[in-house]
Amino acid sequence: MAAHAQDPTLQTFEQDVWWITLIKLVGLFALLLILTLFTINYERKVVARMAVRPGPNQVGFRGYLTSLSDGLKLPFKEEIIPRTADKVVYFIAPVISATTAFTAFSVIPFGGVVNMFGHQTALQLTDVPVSVLVLLACSSMSVYGVVLAGWASGSTYPLLGGLRSSAQMISYEVAMGLSIVAVFMTAGSMSTSQIVAAQASGDPTTIFGTEITMPGWYALQLLPSFVIYLIAAVGETNRAPFDLPEAESELVGGFHTEYSSFKFALFFLAEYINMITVSAFCTTLFLGGWRAPWPITAIWAGASSGYFALIWFFLKVFALLFGFIWLRATLPRMRYDQFMRFGWKVLIPINLVWILFLAYYKVARSGALSDEARWGSTIAVVLVILIVAWRWPSPEKPRQRSIEEELARRPPGSFPVPPMDLQIPPSPRARRAVAERTPATVGDAGPIEDAKEV
């Protein structure tokens, strides 16, 4: 095992023999299945702890085999296919979702170059100069499984869930793509392994004559892009509070309402693998990838070498998965119009302004301006952006009308509000019976009216 981490290059993957590639492929498939079982159990236990109630604790040691038993029983359950469903598309839809989820993980780097059975290979299945675009393409293709599932079911609620998912993908895929543009501009590459290598050391810069080393992680250098990516990732994976395609309170179960047995298991598998994928993608782009964080590297020089890199990589991924679970346990589901407005009117404009500002900073840093002029103009631009954002006119809310004003503007005979005497009119379809009334007597006082007088 090397004393220091060795970054792979594109030529490293060209030198792999076929059986090494096959081992990595099978290992990646098995790893994703194990991670899915772990994540399901992880989510149940964390939510149970937050809700102060027992979690899974019956099947296996402390309930850790609960997810495995659920996964084994689903294929043996009865499969019910709607009579109006399109059989071919109905079968293909979950396959598309699961396949794209597995494919996206092929370009994620788990570590540097290691010795595997006497061969030097990288802990990554493959890498290409545009690996980030491969990930975005797989993320975009996964929505086809959801849309086709909603359409092929031949039912109303799944169709609504599929349409919501397509609109959601268009809205938040744009925000996610723009947040990654800042990473391209800073790293100068679209290769995932090269992006990790670019975060290996700090970024020295000069501020008014003083040289300061900026942190290497892009989560700190590109903080707005990091925050926007986290929000867009939650929307992209249909997780709470953005789980509108599956809104149980509105759409029964959303796009997979009519699915059961093994096909439902494929959708469930794809959802959790997508969570793991966006967490691993975020780790690669913003959190230094498989490299150990700074305090550990200062104490232990070989912390990121060899197979030790897997420890730091999965610790970062599990921390991001905890964020997904935390959001589900704390935040209520957003209303659909709020969700779409937030994507188009908040995330995308902020991202565009941030990219323009970053491009200006890169040009100014290239030597076109002196140090004092660069930082002075940068501060001025930031102040202008903040002032414009603060003084930007907000849409006026309509004034709340009183009941009298609302009644006055309505035509006669209409009832925009309940009757003021709080008497609910009887249903016109209800049968009516006229009751005969006879005066009641109390003792010798005669009828009740006479008794009152007495």
CSV table of C-alpha atoms in Angstrom, one decimal:
chain,number,residue,atom,x,y,z
A,1,MET,CA,0.0,0.0,0.0
A,2,ALA,CA,1.5,3.4,-1.0
A,3,ALA,CA,2.3,5.9,1.6
A,4,HIS,CA,0.5,8.7,-0.3
A,5,ALA,CA,-2.7,8.6,-2.4
A,6,GLN,CA,-2.1,8.3,-6.1
A,7,ASP,CA,-4.7,10.0,-8.4
A,8,PRO,CA,-5.8,8.0,-11.4
A,9,THR,CA,-5.7,9.4,-15.0
A,10,LEU,CA,-7.7,8.5,-18.0
A,11,GLN,CA,-4.9,6.2,-19.2
A,12,THR,CA,-5.2,4.2,-15.9
A,13,PHE,CA,-8.6,2.8,-17.0
A,14,GLU,CA,-7.3,1.9,-20.5
A,15,GLN,CA,-4.7,-0.4,-18.9
A,16,ASP,CA,-7.2,-2.5,-17.0
A,17,VAL,CA,-7.5,-6.1,-18.0
A,18,TRP,CA,-11.0,-7.4,-18.7
A,19,TRP,CA,-11.4,-9.6,-15.6
A,20,ILE,CA,-10.4,-6.7,-13.3
A,21,THR,CA,-13.1,-4.6,-14.9
A,22,LEU,CA,-15.6,-7.5,-14.5
A,23,ILE,CA,-14.6,-7.8,-10.8
A,24,LYS,CA,-15.2,-4.1,-10.3
A,25,LEU,CA,-18.5,-4.3,-12.2
A,26,VAL,CA,-19.9,-7.1,-10.1
A,27,GLY,CA,-18.5,-5.5,-6.9
A,28,LEU,CA,-20.3,-2.3,-7.7
A,29,PHE,CA,-23.6,-4.0,-8.3
A,30,ALA,CA,-23.4,-5.9,-5.0
A,31,LEU,CA,-22.3,-2.8,-3.2
A,32,LEU,CA,-25.3,-0.8,-4.4
A,33,LEU,CA,-27.7,-3.6,-3.3
A,34,ILE,CA,-26.0,-3.7,0.2
A,35,LEU,CA,-26.1,0.1,0.4
A,36,THR,CA,-29.8,0.1,-0.5
A,37,LEU,CA,-30.6,-2.4,2.3
A,38,PHE,CA,-28.5,-0.4,4.7
A,39,THR,CA,-30.0,3.0,3.7
A,40,ILE,CA,-33.6,1.7,4.2
A,41,ASN,CA,-32.8,0.4,7.7
A,42,TYR,CA,-30.7,3.5,8.4
A,43,GLU,CA,-33.7,5.7,7.5
A,44,ARG,CA,-36.1,3.7,9.7
A,45,LYS,CA,-33.8,3.8,12.7
A,46,VAL,CA,-33.0,7.5,12.4
A,47,VAL,CA,-36.6,8.6,12.0
A,48,ALA,CA,-37.6,6.3,14.9
A,49,ARG,CA,-35.0,7.9,17.1
A,50,MET,CA,-36.2,11.4,16.1
A,51,ALA,CA,-39.8,10.4,16.8
A,52,VAL,CA,-38.8,8.9,20.1
A,53,ARG,CA,-40.2,5.4,19.3
A,54,PRO,CA,-38.8,2.0,18.6
A,55,GLY,CA,-37.4,1.3,15.2
A,56,PRO,CA,-37.0,-2.1,13.5
A,57,ASN,CA,-35.7,-4.5,16.2
A,58,GLN,CA,-37.2,-7.9,15.5
A,59,VAL,CA,-35.7,-9.4,12.4
A,60,GLY,CA,-32.0,-10.1,12.8
A,61,PHE,CA,-29.6,-8.4,15.2
A,62,ARG,CA,-31.4,-5.2,16.3
A,63,GLY,CA,-33.6,-5.4,13.2
A,64,TYR,CA,-30.8,-5.1,10.6
A,65,LEU,CA,-32.3,-7.9,8.5
A,66,THR,CA,-35.7,-6.2,8.2
A,67,SER,CA,-34.9,-4.6,4.8
A,68,LEU,CA,-33.4,-7.9,3.5
A,69,SER,CA,-36.6,-9.8,4.5
A,70,ASP,CA,-38.8,-7.1,2.8
A,71,GLY,CA,-36.7,-7.3,-0.4
A,72,LEU,CA,-37.0,-11.1,-0.5
A,73,LYS,CA,-40.7,-11.2,0.1
A,74,LEU,CA,-41.7,-8.6,-2.6
A,75,PRO,CA,-40.9,-10.8,-5.6
A,76,PHE,CA,-43.1,-13.5,-4.3
A,77,LYS,CA,-46.2,-11.3,-3.7
A,78,GLU,CA,-49.1,-11.4,-6.0
A,79,GLU,CA,-48.8,-9.1,-9.0
A,80,ILE,CA,-51.9,-7.2,-10.0
A,81,ILE,CA,-51.8,-5.5,-13.4
A,82,PRO,CA,-54.7,-3.1,-14.3
A,83,ARG,CA,-56.8,-4.2,-17.2
A,84,THR,CA,-56.4,-0.8,-19.0
A,85,ALA,CA,-52.6,-0.8,-18.6
A,86,ASP,CA,-50.2,-0.8,-21.6
A,87,LYS,CA,-48.5,-4.1,-20.8
A,88,VAL,CA,-45.2,-3.4,-22.6
A,89,VAL,CA,-44.6,0.1,-21.3
A,90,TYR,CA,-45.9,-1.0,-17.9
A,91,PHE,CA,-43.1,-3.5,-17.7
A,92,ILE,CA,-40.3,-1.3,-19.2
A,93,ALA,CA,-40.9,1.7,-16.9
A,94,PRO,CA,-39.5,0.2,-13.7
A,95,VAL,CA,-36.6,-1.3,-15.6
A,96,ILE,CA,-35.6,2.1,-17.0
A,97,SER,CA,-35.6,3.6,-13.5
A,98,ALA,CA,-33.5,0.8,-12.0
A,99,THR,CA,-31.1,0.7,-15.0
A,100,THR,CA,-30.3,4.4,-15.0
A,101,ALA,CA,-29.8,4.4,-11.3
A,102,PHE,CA,-27.1,1.6,-11.5
A,103,THR,CA,-25.5,3.2,-14.6
A,104,ALA,CA,-25.0,6.6,-13.0
A,105,PHE,CA,-22.7,5.1,-10.3
A,106,SER,CA,-20.2,3.8,-12.9
A,107,VAL,CA,-18.2,7.0,-13.1
A,108,ILE,CA,-18.1,7.7,-9.3
A,109,PRO,CA,-14.5,7.5,-7.9
A,110,PHE,CA,-14.3,5.6,-4.6
A,111,GLY,CA,-10.5,6.0,-4.2
A,112,GLY,CA,-7.2,6.3,-5.9
A,113,VAL,CA,-4.9,3.8,-7.5
A,114,VAL,CA,-4.7,0.5,-5.6
A,115,ASN,CA,-3.1,-2.9,-6.0
A,116,MET,CA,-5.8,-5.5,-6.9
A,117,PHE,CA,-4.5,-9.0,-7.5
A,118,GLY,CA,-1.1,-7.8,-8.6
A,119,HIS,CA,-2.5,-5.1,-11.0
A,120,GLN,CA,-2.6,-1.4,-10.5
A,121,THR,CA,-6.1,-0.1,-11.0
A,122,ALA,CA,-8.3,2.7,-9.7
A,123,LEU,CA,-11.2,2.2,-7.3
A,124,GLN,CA,-13.6,3.4,-10.0
A,125,LEU,CA,-15.3,1.5,-12.7
A,126,THR,CA,-14.6,3.9,-15.6
A,127,ASP,CA,-13.9,7.5,-16.3
A,128,VAL,CA,-14.2,9.7,-19.4
A,129,PRO,CA,-13.5,13.4,-20.1
A,130,VAL,CA,-17.2,14.2,-19.7
A,131,SER,CA,-18.1,11.9,-16.7
A,132,VAL,CA,-20.2,14.6,-15.1
A,133,LEU,CA,-22.4,14.8,-18.2
A,134,VAL,CA,-22.8,11.0,-18.0
A,135,LEU,CA,-24.2,11.4,-14.5
A,136,LEU,CA,-26.5,14.2,-15.5
A,137,ALA,CA,-27.7,12.2,-18.5
A,138,CYS,CA,-28.6,9.2,-16.3
A,139,SER,CA,-30.3,11.5,-13.9
A,140,SER,CA,-32.4,13.0,-16.7
A,141,MET,CA,-33.2,9.6,-18.2
A,142,SER,CA,-34.5,8.2,-14.9
A,143,VAL,CA,-37.5,10.5,-15.1
A,144,TYR,CA,-38.7,8.6,-18.2
A,145,GLY,CA,-39.4,5.6,-16.0
A,146,VAL,CA,-41.6,7.6,-13.7
A,147,VAL,CA,-43.5,9.4,-16.5
A,148,LEU,CA,-44.0,6.2,-18.5
A,149,ALA,CA,-45.1,4.3,-15.3
A,150,GLY,CA,-47.8,7.0,-14.7
A,151,TRP,CA,-49.0,6.9,-18.3
A,152,ALA,CA,-48.9,3.1,-18.8
A,153,SER,CA,-51.0,2.4,-15.6
A,154,GLY,CA,-54.1,3.7,-17.3
A,155,SER,CA,-55.2,5.4,-14.1
A,156,THR,CA,-55.7,9.0,-13.2
A,157,TYR,CA,-53.6,9.4,-10.0
A,158,PRO,CA,-50.5,7.8,-11.5
A,159,LEU,CA,-50.8,10.0,-14.6
A,160,LEU,CA,-50.9,13.1,-12.4
A,161,GLY,CA,-47.8,11.9,-10.5
A,162,GLY,CA,-46.0,11.3,-13.8
A,163,LEU,CA,-46.8,14.7,-15.1
A,164,ARG,CA,-45.6,16.3,-11.8
A,165,SER,CA,-42.4,14.4,-12.1
A,166,SER,CA,-41.7,15.6,-15.6
A,167,ALA,CA,-42.2,19.3,-14.5
A,168,GLN,CA,-40.2,18.7,-11.4
A,169,MET,CA,-37.3,17.3,-13.4
A,170,ILE,CA,-37.2,20.2,-15.9
A,171,SER,CA,-37.3,22.7,-13.0
A,172,TYR,CA,-34.7,21.3,-10.7
A,173,GLU,CA,-32.4,19.7,-13.4
A,174,VAL,CA,-31.7,23.2,-14.7
A,175,ALA,CA,-30.8,24.4,-11.2
A,176,MET,CA,-28.6,21.4,-10.6
A,177,GLY,CA,-26.8,21.8,-13.9
A,178,LEU,CA,-26.1,25.4,-13.3
A,179,SER,CA,-24.7,24.7,-9.8
A,180,ILE,CA,-22.2,22.2,-11.4
A,181,VAL,CA,-21.1,24.8,-14.0
A,182,ALA,CA,-19.2,26.6,-11.2
A,183,VAL,CA,-17.3,23.4,-10.5
A,184,PHE,CA,-16.3,23.1,-14.2
A,185,MET,CA,-15.0,26.7,-14.2
A,186,THR,CA,-12.9,26.1,-11.1
A,187,ALA,CA,-11.6,22.6,-11.7
A,188,GLY,CA,-11.1,23.1,-15.5
A,189,SER,CA,-12.3,19.5,-16.2
A,190,MET,CA,-15.5,17.4,-16.4
A,191,SER,CA,-13.7,14.2,-15.4
A,192,THR,CA,-14.8,13.1,-11.9
A,193,SER,CA,-11.3,11.8,-11.0
A,194,GLN,CA,-9.7,15.1,-12.1
A,195,ILE,CA,-12.2,17.1,-10.1
A,196,VAL,CA,-11.3,15.1,-7.0
A,197,ALA,CA,-7.6,15.7,-7.8
A,198,ALA,CA,-8.2,19.5,-8.1
A,199,GLN,CA,-9.5,19.6,-4.5
A,200,ALA,CA,-6.4,17.8,-3.1
A,201,SER,CA,-4.7,21.0,-2.0
A,202,GLY,CA,-5.7,24.5,-1.1
A,203,ASP,CA,-6.1,27.4,-3.5
A,204,PRO,CA,-3.5,30.2,-2.7
A,205,THR,CA,-4.7,33.7,-3.4
A,206,THR,CA,-3.6,37.2,-2.5
A,207,ILE,CA,-5.8,39.6,-0.6
A,208,PHE,CA,-4.5,43.2,-0.5
A,209,GLY,CA,-0.9,42.0,-0.5
A,210,THR,CA,-1.4,39.1,2.0
A,211,GLU,CA,-1.2,35.5,0.6
A,212,ILE,CA,-4.0,33.3,2.0
A,213,THR,CA,-4.6,29.7,1.1
A,214,MET,CA,-8.3,29.0,0.4
A,215,PRO,CA,-9.7,25.6,1.4
A,216,GLY,CA,-9.5,22.9,-1.3
A,217,TRP,CA,-13.1,21.7,-1.0
A,218,TYR,CA,-15.4,23.3,-3.4
A,219,ALA,CA,-18.2,23.2,-0.8
A,220,LEU,CA,-16.4,26.1,0.8
A,221,GLN,CA,-15.0,27.8,-2.3
A,222,LEU,CA,-18.3,27.6,-4.1
A,223,LEU,CA,-20.7,27.7,-1.2
A,224,PRO,CA,-23.8,29.1,-3.2
A,225,SER,CA,-23.4,26.3,-5.7
A,226,PHE,CA,-23.1,23.7,-2.9
A,227,VAL,CA,-26.3,24.9,-1.2
A,228,ILE,CA,-28.2,25.0,-4.5
A,229,TYR,CA,-27.0,21.5,-5.5
A,230,LEU,CA,-28.2,20.1,-2.1
A,231,ILE,CA,-31.7,21.6,-2.6
A,232,ALA,CA,-31.9,20.5,-6.2
A,233,ALA,CA,-30.8,17.0,-5.3
A,234,VAL,CA,-33.7,16.6,-2.9
A,235,GLY,CA,-36.1,17.7,-5.6
A,236,GLU,CA,-34.4,15.5,-8.2
A,237,THR,CA,-34.8,12.4,-6.1
A,238,ASN,CA,-38.5,13.1,-5.2
A,239,ARG,CA,-37.7,13.1,-1.5
A,240,ALA,CA,-39.6,15.0,1.2
A,241,PRO,CA,-40.4,17.9,1.3
A,242,PHE,CA,-40.4,17.6,-2.5
A,243,ASP,CA,-42.0,14.2,-2.9
A,244,LEU,CA,-44.9,15.6,-4.9
A,245,PRO,CA,-44.9,12.8,-7.6
A,246,GLU,CA,-45.7,10.3,-4.8
A,247,ALA,CA,-47.9,12.6,-2.6
A,248,GLU,CA,-49.8,10.0,-0.6
A,249,SER,CA,-52.2,12.6,0.9
A,250,GLU,CA,-53.2,13.8,-2.6
A,251,LEU,CA,-52.4,11.0,-5.2
A,252,VAL,CA,-52.8,7.8,-3.1
A,253,GLY,CA,-49.2,6.7,-4.0
A,254,GLY,CA,-48.4,8.7,-7.1
A,255,PHE,CA,-46.9,7.2,-10.2
A,256,HIS,CA,-46.5,3.7,-8.8
A,257,THR,CA,-50.0,3.3,-7.3
A,258,GLU,CA,-50.8,0.5,-9.7
A,259,TYR,CA,-47.5,-1.4,-9.3
A,260,SER,CA,-47.0,-4.3,-7.0
A,261,SER,CA,-44.6,-7.2,-6.4
A,262,PHE,CA,-41.2,-7.1,-8.1
A,263,LYS,CA,-42.0,-4.0,-10.2
A,264,PHE,CA,-42.7,-2.0,-7.1
A,265,ALA,CA,-39.5,-3.3,-5.6
A,266,LEU,CA,-37.6,-1.9,-8.6
A,267,PHE,CA,-39.0,1.6,-8.1
A,268,PHE,CA,-38.2,1.4,-4.4
A,269,LEU,CA,-34.7,0.3,-5.3
A,270,ALA,CA,-34.2,3.1,-7.9
A,271,GLU,CA,-35.3,5.7,-5.4
A,272,TYR,CA,-32.8,4.7,-2.8
A,273,ILE,CA,-30.0,4.2,-5.3
A,274,ASN,CA,-30.7,7.7,-6.6
A,275,MET,CA,-30.3,9.0,-3.1
A,276,ILE,CA,-26.9,7.3,-2.8
A,277,THR,CA,-25.9,8.5,-6.3
A,278,VAL,CA,-26.6,12.2,-5.7
A,279,SER,CA,-24.8,11.9,-2.3
A,280,ALA,CA,-21.8,10.3,-3.9
A,281,PHE,CA,-21.9,12.9,-6.7
A,282,CYS,CA,-22.0,15.7,-4.1
A,283,THR,CA,-19.1,14.1,-2.3
A,284,THR,CA,-17.1,14.0,-5.5
A,285,LEU,CA,-17.8,17.5,-6.7
A,286,PHE,CA,-17.8,19.5,-3.4
A,287,LEU,CA,-16.4,17.5,-0.5
A,288,GLY,CA,-13.1,16.4,-1.8
A,289,GLY,CA,-14.2,13.0,-3.0
A,290,TRP,CA,-12.4,10.0,-1.4
A,291,ARG,CA,-9.7,12.1,0.3
A,292,ALA,CA,-9.6,12.5,4.1
A,293,PRO,CA,-10.5,15.9,5.6
A,294,TRP,CA,-7.8,18.3,6.6
A,295,PRO,CA,-7.3,17.6,10.3
A,296,ILE,CA,-6.7,13.9,9.6
A,297,THR,CA,-4.3,14.5,6.7
A,298,ALA,CA,-2.2,16.8,8.8
A,299,ILE,CA,-1.8,14.0,11.4
A,300,TRP,CA,-1.7,11.0,9.1
A,301,ALA,CA,0.0,11.5,5.7
A,302,GLY,CA,-1.2,8.2,4.3
A,303,ALA,CA,-4.9,8.5,5.4
A,304,SER,CA,-6.2,8.6,1.8
A,305,SER,CA,-3.9,6.0,0.3
A,306,GLY,CA,-5.0,2.5,-0.8
A,307,TYR,CA,-8.3,1.2,0.4
A,308,PHE,CA,-8.4,3.6,3.3
A,309,ALA,CA,-10.0,6.0,0.9
A,310,LEU,CA,-13.2,4.0,1.0
A,311,ILE,CA,-13.6,4.9,4.7
A,312,TRP,CA,-13.6,8.7,4.1
A,313,PHE,CA,-15.8,8.4,1.0
A,314,PHE,CA,-18.6,6.5,2.6
A,315,LEU,CA,-18.5,8.6,5.8
A,316,LYS,CA,-19.2,11.6,3.7
A,317,VAL,CA,-21.9,9.8,1.8
A,318,PHE,CA,-23.6,8.6,5.0
A,319,ALA,CA,-23.5,12.2,6.4
A,320,LEU,CA,-25.4,13.4,3.3
A,321,LEU,CA,-27.9,10.6,3.5
A,322,PHE,CA,-28.5,11.6,7.1
A,323,GLY,CA,-29.5,15.0,5.7
A,324,PHE,CA,-32.1,13.4,3.4
A,325,ILE,CA,-33.5,11.5,6.4
A,326,TRP,CA,-33.5,14.6,8.6
A,327,LEU,CA,-35.5,16.6,6.1
A,328,ARG,CA,-38.1,13.8,5.8
A,329,ALA,CA,-38.5,13.7,9.6
A,330,THR,CA,-38.9,17.4,10.1
A,331,LEU,CA,-40.3,19.3,7.1
A,332,PRO,CA,-43.9,19.0,5.7
A,333,ARG,CA,-44.5,18.6,2.0
A,334,MET,CA,-44.5,21.8,0.0
A,335,ARG,CA,-47.5,22.9,-2.0
A,336,TYR,CA,-47.0,22.4,-5.7
A,337,ASP,CA,-47.1,26.0,-6.7
A,338,GLN,CA,-44.6,26.9,-4.0
A,339,PHE,CA,-42.3,24.2,-5.1
A,340,MET,CA,-42.3,25.3,-8.8
A,341,ARG,CA,-42.0,29.0,-7.8
A,342,PHE,CA,-39.0,28.2,-5.6
A,343,GLY,CA,-37.2,26.4,-8.5
A,344,TRP,CA,-37.8,28.9,-11.2
A,345,LYS,CA,-37.9,32.2,-9.4
A,346,VAL,CA,-35.3,31.6,-6.6
A,347,LEU,CA,-32.8,28.9,-7.4
A,348,ILE,CA,-32.2,29.6,-11.1
A,349,PRO,CA,-31.8,33.4,-10.9
A,350,ILE,CA,-29.5,33.1,-7.9
A,351,ASN,CA,-27.4,30.5,-9.8
A,352,LEU,CA,-27.2,32.7,-12.9
A,353,VAL,CA,-26.0,35.7,-10.9
A,354,TRP,CA,-23.5,33.6,-9.0
A,355,ILE,CA,-22.0,32.2,-12.2
A,356,LEU,CA,-21.7,35.7,-13.7
A,357,PHE,CA,-19.9,36.9,-10.6
A,358,LEU,CA,-17.6,33.8,-10.5
A,359,ALA,CA,-16.7,34.4,-14.2
A,360,TYR,CA,-15.9,38.0,-13.4
A,361,TYR,CA,-13.7,37.0,-10.5
A,362,LYS,CA,-11.8,34.4,-12.6
A,363,VAL,CA,-11.1,37.0,-15.3
A,364,ALA,CA,-10.0,39.6,-12.7
A,365,ARG,CA,-7.8,37.0,-11.1
A,366,SER,CA,-6.1,36.0,-14.3
A,367,GLY,CA,-4.0,39.2,-14.2
A,368,ALA,CA,-6.2,41.7,-16.0
A,369,LEU,CA,-6.5,43.8,-12.8
A,370,SER,CA,-4.2,44.5,-9.9
A,371,ASP,CA,-4.8,43.0,-6.5
A,372,GLU,CA,-6.3,46.1,-5.0
A,373,ALA,CA,-8.5,46.8,-8.0
A,374,ARG,CA,-9.6,43.2,-8.2
A,375,TRP,CA,-10.8,43.0,-4.6
A,376,GLY,CA,-12.2,46.5,-4.5
A,377,SER,CA,-14.3,45.8,-7.6
A,378,THR,CA,-15.3,42.4,-6.3
A,379,ILE,CA,-16.6,44.0,-3.0
A,380,ALA,CA,-18.4,46.7,-5.0
A,381,VAL,CA,-20.1,44.1,-7.2
A,382,VAL,CA,-21.2,42.1,-4.1
A,383,LEU,CA,-22.6,45.3,-2.5
A,384,VAL,CA,-24.5,46.2,-5.7
A,385,ILE,CA,-26.0,42.7,-5.9
A,386,LEU,CA,-27.1,42.7,-2.2
A,387,ILE,CA,-28.7,46.2,-2.6
A,388,VAL,CA,-30.6,45.2,-5.7
A,389,ALA,CA,-31.8,42.0,-4.0
A,390,TRP,CA,-32.9,44.0,-0.9
A,391,ARG,CA,-34.7,46.7,-2.9
A,392,TRP,CA,-36.2,44.4,-5.5
A,393,PRO,CA,-40.0,45.0,-5.4
A,394,SER,CA,-42.0,42.1,-4.1
A,395,PRO,CA,-45.4,41.3,-5.5
A,396,GLU,CA,-48.1,43.0,-3.6
A,397,LYS,CA,-50.4,40.7,-1.7
A,398,PRO,CA,-54.2,41.3,-2.3
A,399,ARG,CA,-55.9,43.0,0.5
A,400,GLN,CA,-58.2,40.8,2.6
A,401,ARG,CA,-61.8,41.8,2.0
A,402,SER,CA,-64.3,41.9,4.8
A,403,ILE,CA,-67.4,39.7,4.7
A,404,GLU,CA,-69.6,42.7,3.9
A,405,GLU,CA,-67.3,43.8,1.0
A,406,GLU,CA,-67.3,40.2,-0.3
A,407,LEU,CA,-71.1,40.0,-0.1
A,408,ALA,CA,-71.5,43.4,-1.8
A,409,ARG,CA,-69.4,42.5,-4.8
A,410,ARG,CA,-71.2,39.2,-5.4
A,411,PRO,CA,-74.4,39.0,-7.4
A,412,PRO,CA,-77.7,38.6,-5.4
A,413,GLY,CA,-78.6,35.1,-4.5
A,414,SER,CA,-75.0,33.8,-4.4
A,415,PHE,CA,-73.5,32.6,-1.1
A,416,PRO,CA,-69.7,33.1,-1.2
A,417,VAL,CA,-69.6,32.5,2.6
A,418,PRO,CA,-71.6,30.4,5.0
A,419,PRO,CA,-74.9,31.9,6.2
A,420,MET,CA,-74.4,34.3,9.0
A,421,ASP,CA,-77.0,32.7,11.2
A,422,LEU,CA,-75.0,29.4,11.1
A,423,GLN,CA,-78.0,27.4,9.9
A,424,ILE,CA,-77.1,24.7,7.4
A,425,PRO,CA,-79.8,24.3,4.8
A,426,PRO,CA,-81.1,20.7,4.5
A,427,SER,CA,-80.1,18.6,1.6
A,428,PRO,CA,-82.5,18.8,-1.4
A,429,ARG,CA,-82.3,15.0,-1.8
A,430,ALA,CA,-83.3,14.2,1.8
A,431,ARG,CA,-86.8,13.0,2.4
A,432,ARG,CA,-89.0,15.3,4.3
A,433,ALA,CA,-91.7,14.4,6.7
A,434,VAL,CA,-94.1,16.8,8.4
A,435,ALA,CA,-94.5,16.1,12.1
A,436,GLU,CA,-97.8,16.6,13.8
A,437,ARG,CA,-97.5,18.7,17.0
A,438,THR,CA,-99.9,18.6,19.9
A,439,PRO,CA,-99.7,20.8,22.9
A,440,ALA,CA,-98.3,18.9,26.0
A,441,THR,CA,-100.1,19.2,29.4
A,442,VAL,CA,-98.4,19.4,32.8
A,443,GLY,CA,-100.6,18.2,35.6
A,444,ASP,CA,-103.8,20.3,35.9
A,445,ALA,CA,-102.3,23.4,34.5
A,446,GLY,CA,-103.4,22.6,31.0
A,447,PRO,CA,-101.1,23.1,28.1
A,448,ILE,CA,-97.5,24.3,28.5
A,449,GLU,CA,-98.5,27.9,27.6
A,450,ASP,CA,-101.0,27.9,30.5
A,451,ALA,CA,-98.4,26.4,32.8
A,452,LYS,CA,-96.0,29.2,32.0
A,453,GLU,CA,-98.6,31.8,32.8
A,454,VAL,CA,-99.2,30.1,36.1
